[in-house]
mmCIF file of C-alpha atoms in Angstrom:
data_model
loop_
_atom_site.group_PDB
_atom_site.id
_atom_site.type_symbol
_atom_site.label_atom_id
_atom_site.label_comp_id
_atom_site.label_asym_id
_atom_site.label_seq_id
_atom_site.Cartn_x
_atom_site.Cartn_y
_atom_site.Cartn_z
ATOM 1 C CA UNK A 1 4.013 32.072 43.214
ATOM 2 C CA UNK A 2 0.749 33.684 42.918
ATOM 3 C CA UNK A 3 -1.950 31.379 44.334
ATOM 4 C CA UNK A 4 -4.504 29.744 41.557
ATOM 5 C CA UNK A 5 -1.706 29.921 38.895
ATOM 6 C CA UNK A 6 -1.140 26.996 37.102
ATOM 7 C CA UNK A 7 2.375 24.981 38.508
ATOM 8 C CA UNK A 8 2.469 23.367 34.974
ATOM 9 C CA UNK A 9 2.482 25.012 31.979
ATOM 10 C CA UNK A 10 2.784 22.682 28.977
ATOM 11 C CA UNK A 11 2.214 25.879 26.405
ATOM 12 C CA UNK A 12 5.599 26.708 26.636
ATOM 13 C CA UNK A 13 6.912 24.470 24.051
ATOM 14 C CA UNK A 14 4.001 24.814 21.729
ATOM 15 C CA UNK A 15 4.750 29.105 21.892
ATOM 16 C CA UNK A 16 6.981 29.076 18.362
ATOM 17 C CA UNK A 17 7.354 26.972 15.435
ATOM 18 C CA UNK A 18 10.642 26.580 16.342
ATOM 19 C CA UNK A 19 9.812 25.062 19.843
ATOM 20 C CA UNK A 20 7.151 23.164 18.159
ATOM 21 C CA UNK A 21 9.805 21.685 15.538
ATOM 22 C CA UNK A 22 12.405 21.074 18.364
ATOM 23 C CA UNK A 23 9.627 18.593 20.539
ATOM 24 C CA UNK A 24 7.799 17.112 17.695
ATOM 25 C CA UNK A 25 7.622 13.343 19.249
ATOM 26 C CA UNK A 26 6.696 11.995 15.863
ATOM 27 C CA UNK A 27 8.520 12.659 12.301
ATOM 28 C CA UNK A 28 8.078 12.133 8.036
ATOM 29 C CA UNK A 29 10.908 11.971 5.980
ATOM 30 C CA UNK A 30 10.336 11.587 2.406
ATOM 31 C CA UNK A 31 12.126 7.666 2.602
ATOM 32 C CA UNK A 32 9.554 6.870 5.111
ATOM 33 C CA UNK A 33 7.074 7.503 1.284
ATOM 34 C CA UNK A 34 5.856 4.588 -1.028
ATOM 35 C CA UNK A 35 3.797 5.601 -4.026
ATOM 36 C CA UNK A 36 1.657 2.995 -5.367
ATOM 37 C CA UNK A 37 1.298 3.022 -9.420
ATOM 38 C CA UNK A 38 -1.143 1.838 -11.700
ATOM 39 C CA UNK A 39 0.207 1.290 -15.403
ATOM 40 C CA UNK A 40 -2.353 -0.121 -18.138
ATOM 41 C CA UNK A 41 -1.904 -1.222 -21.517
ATOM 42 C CA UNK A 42 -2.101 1.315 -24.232
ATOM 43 C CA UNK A 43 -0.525 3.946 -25.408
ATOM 44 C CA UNK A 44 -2.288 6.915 -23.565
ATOM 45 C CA UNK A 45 -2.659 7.273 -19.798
ATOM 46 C CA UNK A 46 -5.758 8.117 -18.012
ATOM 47 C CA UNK A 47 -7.110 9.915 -14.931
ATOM 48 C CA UNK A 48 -9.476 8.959 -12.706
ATOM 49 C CA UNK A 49 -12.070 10.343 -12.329
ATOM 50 C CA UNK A 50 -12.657 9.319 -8.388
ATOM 51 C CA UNK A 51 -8.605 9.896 -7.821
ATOM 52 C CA UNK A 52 -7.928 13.721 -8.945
ATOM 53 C CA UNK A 53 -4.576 13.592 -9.665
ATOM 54 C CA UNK A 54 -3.497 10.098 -10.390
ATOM 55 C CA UNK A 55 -4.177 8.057 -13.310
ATOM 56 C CA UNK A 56 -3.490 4.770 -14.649
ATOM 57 C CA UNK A 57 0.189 4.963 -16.526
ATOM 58 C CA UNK A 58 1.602 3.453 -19.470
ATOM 59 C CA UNK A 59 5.172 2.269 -19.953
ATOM 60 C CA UNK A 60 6.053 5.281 -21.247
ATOM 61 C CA UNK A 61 4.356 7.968 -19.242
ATOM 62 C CA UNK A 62 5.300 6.382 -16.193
ATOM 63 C CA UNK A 63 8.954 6.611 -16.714
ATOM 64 C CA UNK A 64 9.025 10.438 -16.047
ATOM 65 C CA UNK A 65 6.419 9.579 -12.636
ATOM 66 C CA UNK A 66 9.053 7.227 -11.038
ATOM 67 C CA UNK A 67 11.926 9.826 -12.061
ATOM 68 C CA UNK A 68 10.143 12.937 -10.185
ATOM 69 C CA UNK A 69 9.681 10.028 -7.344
ATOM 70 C CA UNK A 70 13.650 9.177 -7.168
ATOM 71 C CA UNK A 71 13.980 12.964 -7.105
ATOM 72 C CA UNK A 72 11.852 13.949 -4.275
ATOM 73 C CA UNK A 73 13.424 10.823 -2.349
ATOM 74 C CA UNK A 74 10.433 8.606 -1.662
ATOM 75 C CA UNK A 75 11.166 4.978 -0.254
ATOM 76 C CA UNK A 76 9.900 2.993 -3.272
ATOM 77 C CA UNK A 77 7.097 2.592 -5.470
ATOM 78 C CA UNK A 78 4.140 -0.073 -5.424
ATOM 79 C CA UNK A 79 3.125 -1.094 -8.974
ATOM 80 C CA UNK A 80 -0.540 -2.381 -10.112
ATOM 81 C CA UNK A 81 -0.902 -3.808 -13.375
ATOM 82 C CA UNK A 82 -4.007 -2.922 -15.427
ATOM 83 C CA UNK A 83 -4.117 -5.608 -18.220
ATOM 84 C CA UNK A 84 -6.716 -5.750 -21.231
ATOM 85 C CA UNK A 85 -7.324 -9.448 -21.317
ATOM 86 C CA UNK A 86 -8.295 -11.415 -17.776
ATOM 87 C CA UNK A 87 -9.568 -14.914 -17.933
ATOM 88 C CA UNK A 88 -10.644 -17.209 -14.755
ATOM 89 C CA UNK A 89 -6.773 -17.948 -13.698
ATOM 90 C CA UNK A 90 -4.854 -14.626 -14.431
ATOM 91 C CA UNK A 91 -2.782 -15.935 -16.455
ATOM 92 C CA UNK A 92 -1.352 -12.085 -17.191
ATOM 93 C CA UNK A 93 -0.012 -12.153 -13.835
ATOM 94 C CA UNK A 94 2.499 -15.019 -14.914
ATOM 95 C CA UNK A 95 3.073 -13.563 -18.615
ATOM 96 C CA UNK A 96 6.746 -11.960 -18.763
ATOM 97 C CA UNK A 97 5.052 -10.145 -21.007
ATOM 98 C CA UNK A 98 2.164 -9.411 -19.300
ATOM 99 C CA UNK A 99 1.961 -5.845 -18.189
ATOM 100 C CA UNK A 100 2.988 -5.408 -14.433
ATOM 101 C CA UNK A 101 6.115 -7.511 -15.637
ATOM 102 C CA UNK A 102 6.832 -5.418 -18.443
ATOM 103 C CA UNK A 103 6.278 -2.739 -16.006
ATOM 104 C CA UNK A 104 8.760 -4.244 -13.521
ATOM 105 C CA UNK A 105 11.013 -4.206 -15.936
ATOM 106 C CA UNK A 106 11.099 -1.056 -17.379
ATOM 107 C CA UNK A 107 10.885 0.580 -13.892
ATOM 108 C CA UNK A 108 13.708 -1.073 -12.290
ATOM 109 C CA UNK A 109 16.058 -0.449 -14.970
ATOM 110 C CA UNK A 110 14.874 3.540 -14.868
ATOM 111 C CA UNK A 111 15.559 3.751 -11.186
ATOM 112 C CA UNK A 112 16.064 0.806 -9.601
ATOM 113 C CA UNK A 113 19.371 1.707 -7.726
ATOM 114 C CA UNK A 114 17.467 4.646 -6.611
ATOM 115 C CA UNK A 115 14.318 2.956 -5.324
ATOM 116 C CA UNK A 116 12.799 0.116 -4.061
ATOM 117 C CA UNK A 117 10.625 -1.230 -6.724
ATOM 118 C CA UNK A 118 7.720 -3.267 -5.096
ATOM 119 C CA UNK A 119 4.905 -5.115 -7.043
ATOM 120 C CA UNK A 120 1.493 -6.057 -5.754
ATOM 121 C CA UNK A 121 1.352 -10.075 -5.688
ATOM 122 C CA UNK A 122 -2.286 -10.778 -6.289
ATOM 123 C CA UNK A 123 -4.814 -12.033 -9.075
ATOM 124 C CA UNK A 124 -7.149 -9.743 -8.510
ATOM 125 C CA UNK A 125 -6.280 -7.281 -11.375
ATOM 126 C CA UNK A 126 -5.973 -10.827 -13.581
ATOM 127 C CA UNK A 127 -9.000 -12.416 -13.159
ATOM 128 C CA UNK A 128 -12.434 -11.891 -15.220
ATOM 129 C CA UNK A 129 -13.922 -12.228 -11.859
ATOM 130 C CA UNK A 130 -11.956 -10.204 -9.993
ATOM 131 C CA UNK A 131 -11.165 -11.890 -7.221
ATOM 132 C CA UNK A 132 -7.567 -12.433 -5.545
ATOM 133 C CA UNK A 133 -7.293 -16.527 -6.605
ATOM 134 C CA UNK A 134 -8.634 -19.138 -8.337
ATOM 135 C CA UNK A 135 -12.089 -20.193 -7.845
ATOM 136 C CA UNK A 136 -13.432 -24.072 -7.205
ATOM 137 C CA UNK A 137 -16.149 -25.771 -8.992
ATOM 138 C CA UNK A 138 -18.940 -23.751 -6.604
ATOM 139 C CA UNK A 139 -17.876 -20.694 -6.906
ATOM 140 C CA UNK A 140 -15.353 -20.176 -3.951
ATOM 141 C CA UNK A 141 -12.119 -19.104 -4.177
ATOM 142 C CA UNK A 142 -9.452 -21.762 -3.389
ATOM 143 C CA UNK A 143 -6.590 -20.919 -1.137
ATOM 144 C CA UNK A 144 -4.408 -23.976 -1.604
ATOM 145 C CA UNK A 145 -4.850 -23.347 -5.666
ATOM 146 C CA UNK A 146 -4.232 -19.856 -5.389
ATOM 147 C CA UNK A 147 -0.848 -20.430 -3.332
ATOM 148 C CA UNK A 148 0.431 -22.316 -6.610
ATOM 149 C CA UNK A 149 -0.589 -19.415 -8.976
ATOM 150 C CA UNK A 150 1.119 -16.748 -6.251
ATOM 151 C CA UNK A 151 3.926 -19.141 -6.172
ATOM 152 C CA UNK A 152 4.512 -18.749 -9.821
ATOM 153 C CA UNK A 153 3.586 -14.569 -9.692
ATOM 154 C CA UNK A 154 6.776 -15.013 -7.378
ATOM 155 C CA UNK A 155 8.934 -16.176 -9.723
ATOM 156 C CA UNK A 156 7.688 -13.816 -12.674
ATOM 157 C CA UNK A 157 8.040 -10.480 -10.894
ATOM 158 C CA UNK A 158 11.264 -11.257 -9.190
ATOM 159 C CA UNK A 159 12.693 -11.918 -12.675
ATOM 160 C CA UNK A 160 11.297 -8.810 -14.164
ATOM 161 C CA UNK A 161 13.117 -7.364 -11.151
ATOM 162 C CA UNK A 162 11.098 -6.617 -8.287
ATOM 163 C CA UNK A 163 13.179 -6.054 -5.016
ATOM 164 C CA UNK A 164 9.986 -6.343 -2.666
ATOM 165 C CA UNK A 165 6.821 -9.085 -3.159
ATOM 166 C CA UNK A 166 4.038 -7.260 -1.767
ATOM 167 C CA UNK A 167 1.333 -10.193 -0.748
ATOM 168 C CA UNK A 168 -2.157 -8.492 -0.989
ATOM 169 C CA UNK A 169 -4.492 -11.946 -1.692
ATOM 170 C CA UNK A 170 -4.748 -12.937 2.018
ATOM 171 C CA UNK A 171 -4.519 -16.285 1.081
ATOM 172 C CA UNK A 172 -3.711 -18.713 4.105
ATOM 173 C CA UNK A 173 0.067 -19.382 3.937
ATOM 174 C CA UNK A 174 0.721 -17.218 1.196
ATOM 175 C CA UNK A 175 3.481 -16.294 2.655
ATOM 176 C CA UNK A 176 5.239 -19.424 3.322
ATOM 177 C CA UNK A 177 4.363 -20.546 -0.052
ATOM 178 C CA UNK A 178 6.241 -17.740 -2.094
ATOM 179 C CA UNK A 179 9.255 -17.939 0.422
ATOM 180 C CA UNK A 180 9.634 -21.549 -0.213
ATOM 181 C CA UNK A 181 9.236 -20.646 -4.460
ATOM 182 C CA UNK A 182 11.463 -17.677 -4.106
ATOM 183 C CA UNK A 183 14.542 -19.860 -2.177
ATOM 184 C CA UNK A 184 14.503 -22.938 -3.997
ATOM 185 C CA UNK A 185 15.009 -20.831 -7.045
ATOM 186 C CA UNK A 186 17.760 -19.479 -5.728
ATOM 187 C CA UNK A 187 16.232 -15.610 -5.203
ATOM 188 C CA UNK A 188 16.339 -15.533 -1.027
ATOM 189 C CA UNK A 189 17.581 -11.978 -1.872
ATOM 190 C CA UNK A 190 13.650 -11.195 -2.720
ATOM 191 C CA UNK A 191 11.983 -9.525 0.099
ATOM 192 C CA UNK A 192 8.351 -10.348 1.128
ATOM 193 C CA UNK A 193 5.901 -7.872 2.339
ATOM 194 C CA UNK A 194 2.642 -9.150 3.900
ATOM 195 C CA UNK A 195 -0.473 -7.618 3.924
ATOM 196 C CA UNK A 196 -0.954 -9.076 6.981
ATOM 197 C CA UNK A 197 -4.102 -7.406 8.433
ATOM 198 C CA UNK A 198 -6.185 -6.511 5.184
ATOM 199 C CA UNK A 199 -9.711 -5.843 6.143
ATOM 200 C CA UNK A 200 -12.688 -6.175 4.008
ATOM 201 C CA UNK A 201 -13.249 -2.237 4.102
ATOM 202 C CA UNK A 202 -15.555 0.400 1.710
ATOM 203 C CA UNK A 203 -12.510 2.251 1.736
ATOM 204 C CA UNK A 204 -11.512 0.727 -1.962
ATOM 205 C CA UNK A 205 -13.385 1.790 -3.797
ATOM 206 C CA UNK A 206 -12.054 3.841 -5.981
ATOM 207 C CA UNK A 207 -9.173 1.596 -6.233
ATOM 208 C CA UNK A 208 -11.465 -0.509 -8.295
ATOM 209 C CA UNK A 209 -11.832 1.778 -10.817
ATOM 210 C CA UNK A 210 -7.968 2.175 -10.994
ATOM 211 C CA UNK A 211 -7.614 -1.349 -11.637
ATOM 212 C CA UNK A 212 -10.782 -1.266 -13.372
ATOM 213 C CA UNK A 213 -12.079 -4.187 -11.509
ATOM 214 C CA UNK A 214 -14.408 -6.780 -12.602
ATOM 215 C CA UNK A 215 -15.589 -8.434 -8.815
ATOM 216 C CA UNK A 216 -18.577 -10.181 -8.688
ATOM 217 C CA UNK A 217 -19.769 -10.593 -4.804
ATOM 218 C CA UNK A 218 -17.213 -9.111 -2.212
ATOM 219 C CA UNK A 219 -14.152 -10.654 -0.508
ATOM 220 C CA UNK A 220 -15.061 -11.115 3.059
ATOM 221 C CA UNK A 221 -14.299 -14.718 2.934
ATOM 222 C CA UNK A 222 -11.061 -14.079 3.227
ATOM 223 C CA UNK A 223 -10.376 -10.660 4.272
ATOM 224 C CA UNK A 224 -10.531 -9.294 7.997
ATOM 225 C CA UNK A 225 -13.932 -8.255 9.012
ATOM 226 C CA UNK A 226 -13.609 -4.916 10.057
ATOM 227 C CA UNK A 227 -15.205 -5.485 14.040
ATOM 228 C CA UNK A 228 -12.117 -7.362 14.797
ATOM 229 C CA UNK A 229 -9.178 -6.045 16.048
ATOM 230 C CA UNK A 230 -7.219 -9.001 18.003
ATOM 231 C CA UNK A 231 -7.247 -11.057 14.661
ATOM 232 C CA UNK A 232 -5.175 -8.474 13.013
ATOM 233 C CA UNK A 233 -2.287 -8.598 15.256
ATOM 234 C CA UNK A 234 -2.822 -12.533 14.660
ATOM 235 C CA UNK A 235 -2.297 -12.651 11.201
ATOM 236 C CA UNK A 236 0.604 -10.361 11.380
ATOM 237 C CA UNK A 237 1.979 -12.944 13.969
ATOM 238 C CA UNK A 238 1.450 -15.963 11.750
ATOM 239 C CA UNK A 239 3.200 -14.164 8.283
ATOM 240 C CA UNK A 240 6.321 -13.330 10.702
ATOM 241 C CA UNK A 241 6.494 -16.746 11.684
ATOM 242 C CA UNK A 242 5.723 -17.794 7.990
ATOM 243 C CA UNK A 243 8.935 -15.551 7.295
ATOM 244 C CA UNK A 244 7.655 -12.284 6.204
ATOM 245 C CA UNK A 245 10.475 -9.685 6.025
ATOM 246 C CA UNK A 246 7.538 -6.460 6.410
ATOM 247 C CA UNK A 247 3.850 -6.802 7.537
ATOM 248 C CA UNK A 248 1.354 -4.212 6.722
ATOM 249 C CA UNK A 249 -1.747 -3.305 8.140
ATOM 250 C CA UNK A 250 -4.690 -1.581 5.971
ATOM 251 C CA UNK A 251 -6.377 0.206 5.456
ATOM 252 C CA UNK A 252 -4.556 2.565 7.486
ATOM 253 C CA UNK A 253 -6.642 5.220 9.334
ATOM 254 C CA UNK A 254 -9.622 3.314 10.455
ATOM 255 C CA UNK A 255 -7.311 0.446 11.673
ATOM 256 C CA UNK A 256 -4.882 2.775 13.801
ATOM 257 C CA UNK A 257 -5.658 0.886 16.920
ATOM 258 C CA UNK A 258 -4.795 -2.402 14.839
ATOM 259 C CA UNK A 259 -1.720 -0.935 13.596
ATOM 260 C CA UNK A 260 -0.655 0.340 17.243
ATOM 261 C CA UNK A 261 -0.892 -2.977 18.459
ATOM 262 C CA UNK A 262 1.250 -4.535 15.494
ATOM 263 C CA UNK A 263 3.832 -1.909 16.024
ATOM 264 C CA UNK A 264 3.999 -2.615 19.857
ATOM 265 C CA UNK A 265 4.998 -6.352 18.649
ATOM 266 C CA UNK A 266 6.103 -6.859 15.503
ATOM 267 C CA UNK A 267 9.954 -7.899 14.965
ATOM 268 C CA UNK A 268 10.277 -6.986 11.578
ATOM 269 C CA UNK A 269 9.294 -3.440 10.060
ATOM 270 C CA UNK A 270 5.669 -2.339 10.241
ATOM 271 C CA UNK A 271 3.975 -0.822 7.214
ATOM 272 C CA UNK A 272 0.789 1.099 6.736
ATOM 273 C CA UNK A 273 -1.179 1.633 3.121
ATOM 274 C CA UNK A 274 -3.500 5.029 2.794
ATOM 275 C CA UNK A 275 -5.741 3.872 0.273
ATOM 276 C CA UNK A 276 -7.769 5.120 -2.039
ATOM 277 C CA UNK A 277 -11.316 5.934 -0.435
ATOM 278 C CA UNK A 278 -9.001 7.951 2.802
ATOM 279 C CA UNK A 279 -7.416 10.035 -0.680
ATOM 280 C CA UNK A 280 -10.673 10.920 -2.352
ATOM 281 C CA UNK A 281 -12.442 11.556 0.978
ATOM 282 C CA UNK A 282 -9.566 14.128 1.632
ATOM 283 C CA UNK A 283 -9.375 15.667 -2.165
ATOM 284 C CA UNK A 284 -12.727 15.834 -2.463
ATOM 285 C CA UNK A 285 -13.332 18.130 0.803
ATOM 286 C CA UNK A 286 -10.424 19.848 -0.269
ATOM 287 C CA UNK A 287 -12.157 20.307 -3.240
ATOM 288 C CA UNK A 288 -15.689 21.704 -2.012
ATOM 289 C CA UNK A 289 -13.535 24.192 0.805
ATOM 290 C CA UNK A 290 -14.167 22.346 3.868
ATOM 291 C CA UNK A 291 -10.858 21.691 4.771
ATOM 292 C CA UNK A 292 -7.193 22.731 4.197
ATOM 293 C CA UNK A 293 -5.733 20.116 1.658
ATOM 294 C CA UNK A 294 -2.464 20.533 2.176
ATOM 295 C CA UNK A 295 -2.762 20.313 6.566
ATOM 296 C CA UNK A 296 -4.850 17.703 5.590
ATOM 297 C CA UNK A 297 -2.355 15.473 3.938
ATOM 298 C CA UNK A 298 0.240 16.217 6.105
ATOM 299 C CA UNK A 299 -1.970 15.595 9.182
ATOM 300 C CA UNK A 300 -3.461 12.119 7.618
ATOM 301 C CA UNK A 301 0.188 10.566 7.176
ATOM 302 C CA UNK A 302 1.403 11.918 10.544
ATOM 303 C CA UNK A 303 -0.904 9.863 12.420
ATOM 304 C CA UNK A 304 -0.380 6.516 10.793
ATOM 305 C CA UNK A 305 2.994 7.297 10.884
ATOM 306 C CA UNK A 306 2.109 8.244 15.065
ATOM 307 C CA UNK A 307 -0.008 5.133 15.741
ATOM 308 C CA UNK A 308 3.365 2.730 14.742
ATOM 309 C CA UNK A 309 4.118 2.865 10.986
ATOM 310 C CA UNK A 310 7.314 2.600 9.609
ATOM 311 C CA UNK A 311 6.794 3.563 6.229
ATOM 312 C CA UNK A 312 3.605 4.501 4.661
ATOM 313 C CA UNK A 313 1.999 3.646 1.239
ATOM 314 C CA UNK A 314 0.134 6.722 0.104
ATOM 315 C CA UNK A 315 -0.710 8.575 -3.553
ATOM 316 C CA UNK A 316 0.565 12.074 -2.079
ATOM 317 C CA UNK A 317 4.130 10.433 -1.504
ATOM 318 C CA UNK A 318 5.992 12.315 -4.257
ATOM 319 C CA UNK A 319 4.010 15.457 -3.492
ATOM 320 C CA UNK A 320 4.301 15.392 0.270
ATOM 321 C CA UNK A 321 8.327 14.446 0.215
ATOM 322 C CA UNK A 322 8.728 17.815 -1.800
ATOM 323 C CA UNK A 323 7.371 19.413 0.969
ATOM 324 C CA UNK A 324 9.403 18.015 3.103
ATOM 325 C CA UNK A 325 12.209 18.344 1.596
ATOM 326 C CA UNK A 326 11.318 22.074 1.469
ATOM 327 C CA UNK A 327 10.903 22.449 4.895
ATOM 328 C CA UNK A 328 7.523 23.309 4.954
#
């Protein structure tokens, strides 16, 4: 061998897309998807103006959405309820008439068999002051209240026919609380997701126009302050002991480290939710030129997907599994 050459040469497998394809240590497939949904009250949907692409449904414009979702062969789809009416408890949330029920119900009956239909658990979208329980006589919210309300969400979405609870409020022992609801009515075939490590982030923003929000003061009281990273892996511990069937960790690309660590331990699958500030950040660059969307995307997903996820929540699922499934 010529002296000075390298001995190793680690550019061999990166020479063709073929080679590139064949070592790829880390891979999407379009079940690995979950499309969250927002569906409002009214007869018209609309876009959002922070969100290009993705607006708030109704119950009938989201009935082709889900379809094209089924089609392109996603994992499930995350619904949000955007209700008119909000008072201090959410009572919408319990309504079987109330819109993410209704929603629930129409959904699962469109494709149900074909996807897992998910619901977000939380009061947030219910309450005139936006936050994810019940507040006490000062002002704070109440976490042993607030399990009683979730408790009774429970029950209401898994009639309307949701397959997977997903737990957003990070409400001490939420998770133990709709378990115990769930079983002793007889529906231990509900699963429970737990957004275990939900950190008080700037990255939601535009989720609050989706849901159209109406938050007074900020959540930090109960959601993870964003400088610690052993207390996520803690939570996650406490909802698997508390019998979570899935733990989540976002949001997902600032938290990678967080979401590493949960993978490394976690029992029980290990979801990841791209939300809505990591989308507009990306659309809007795409937008102004700066980068390539489409590598973009594709690149965003792959690392949560890299750093331990499972599956991963994200508003390009639909798109992206088409591309998948394209082989592109």
């Amino acid at each position: 061998m010529t002296s000075g050459f390298p001995v190793v040469r680690a550019r061999r497998l990166r020479a063709t897309p073929a080679l590139r394809r064949q070592v790829a240590e880390t891979r999407l497939h379009p079940a690995d998807l979950v499309l969250p949904l927002f569906v409002r009250e009214g007869d018209e949907p609309r876009p959002l103006s922070s969100m290009p692409g993705v607006v708030q449904h109704t119950l009938d414009s989201v009935r082709g959405v889900v379809a094209e979702a089924a089609a392109a062969g996603i994992g499930g789809v995350m619904l949000f309820g955007v209700p008119e009416h909000r008072d201090a408890t959410g009572t919408g949330a319990t309504d079987p008439d109330g819109i993410l029920n209704q929603a629930t119900r129409v959904i699962a009956s469109e494709v149900g068999d074909q996807l897992v239909v998910q619901t977000d658990l939380c009061l947030d979208e219910f309450t005139d002051h936006g936050h994810c329980g019940v507040l006490d006589a000062d002002g704070r919210v109440d976490n042993d209240a607030t399990l009683l309300r979730y408790r009774d969400m429970a029950l209401a979405q898994a009639d309307a026919g949701s397959a997977l609870l997903g737990l957003s409020g990070m409400m001490d022992g939420q998770v133990a609380a709709v378990r115990d609801a769930l079983d002793g009515a007889g529906r231990s075939d509900v699963a429970v997701l737990a957004y275990s490590a939900k950190y008080a982030s700037a990255y939601y923003g535009p989720f609050r126009e989706a849901v159209e929000s109406t938050l007074t003061g900020n959540r930090r009281s109960y959601q993870l302050d964003p400088a610690n990273r052993r207390e996520g892996l803690r939570e996650a511990q406490l909802d698997v002991e508390e019998g979570a069937d899935i733990v989540m960790v976002k949001p997902a690309s600032s938290y990678l480290d967080v979401l590493a660590d949960v993978a490394a331990w976690s029992p029980v699958p290990v979801w990841a939710y791209q939300v809505s500030g990591e989308y507009a950040m990306i659309e809007a660059a795409a937008a102004n030129g700066w980068i390539d969307r489409d590598r973009a995307i594709l690149e965003s997903v792959l690392s949560i997907k890299r750093a331990g996820a499972d599956t991963v929540l994200t508003y390009w699922a639909t798109e992206l599994a088409t591309t998948l499934r394209q082989g592109v």
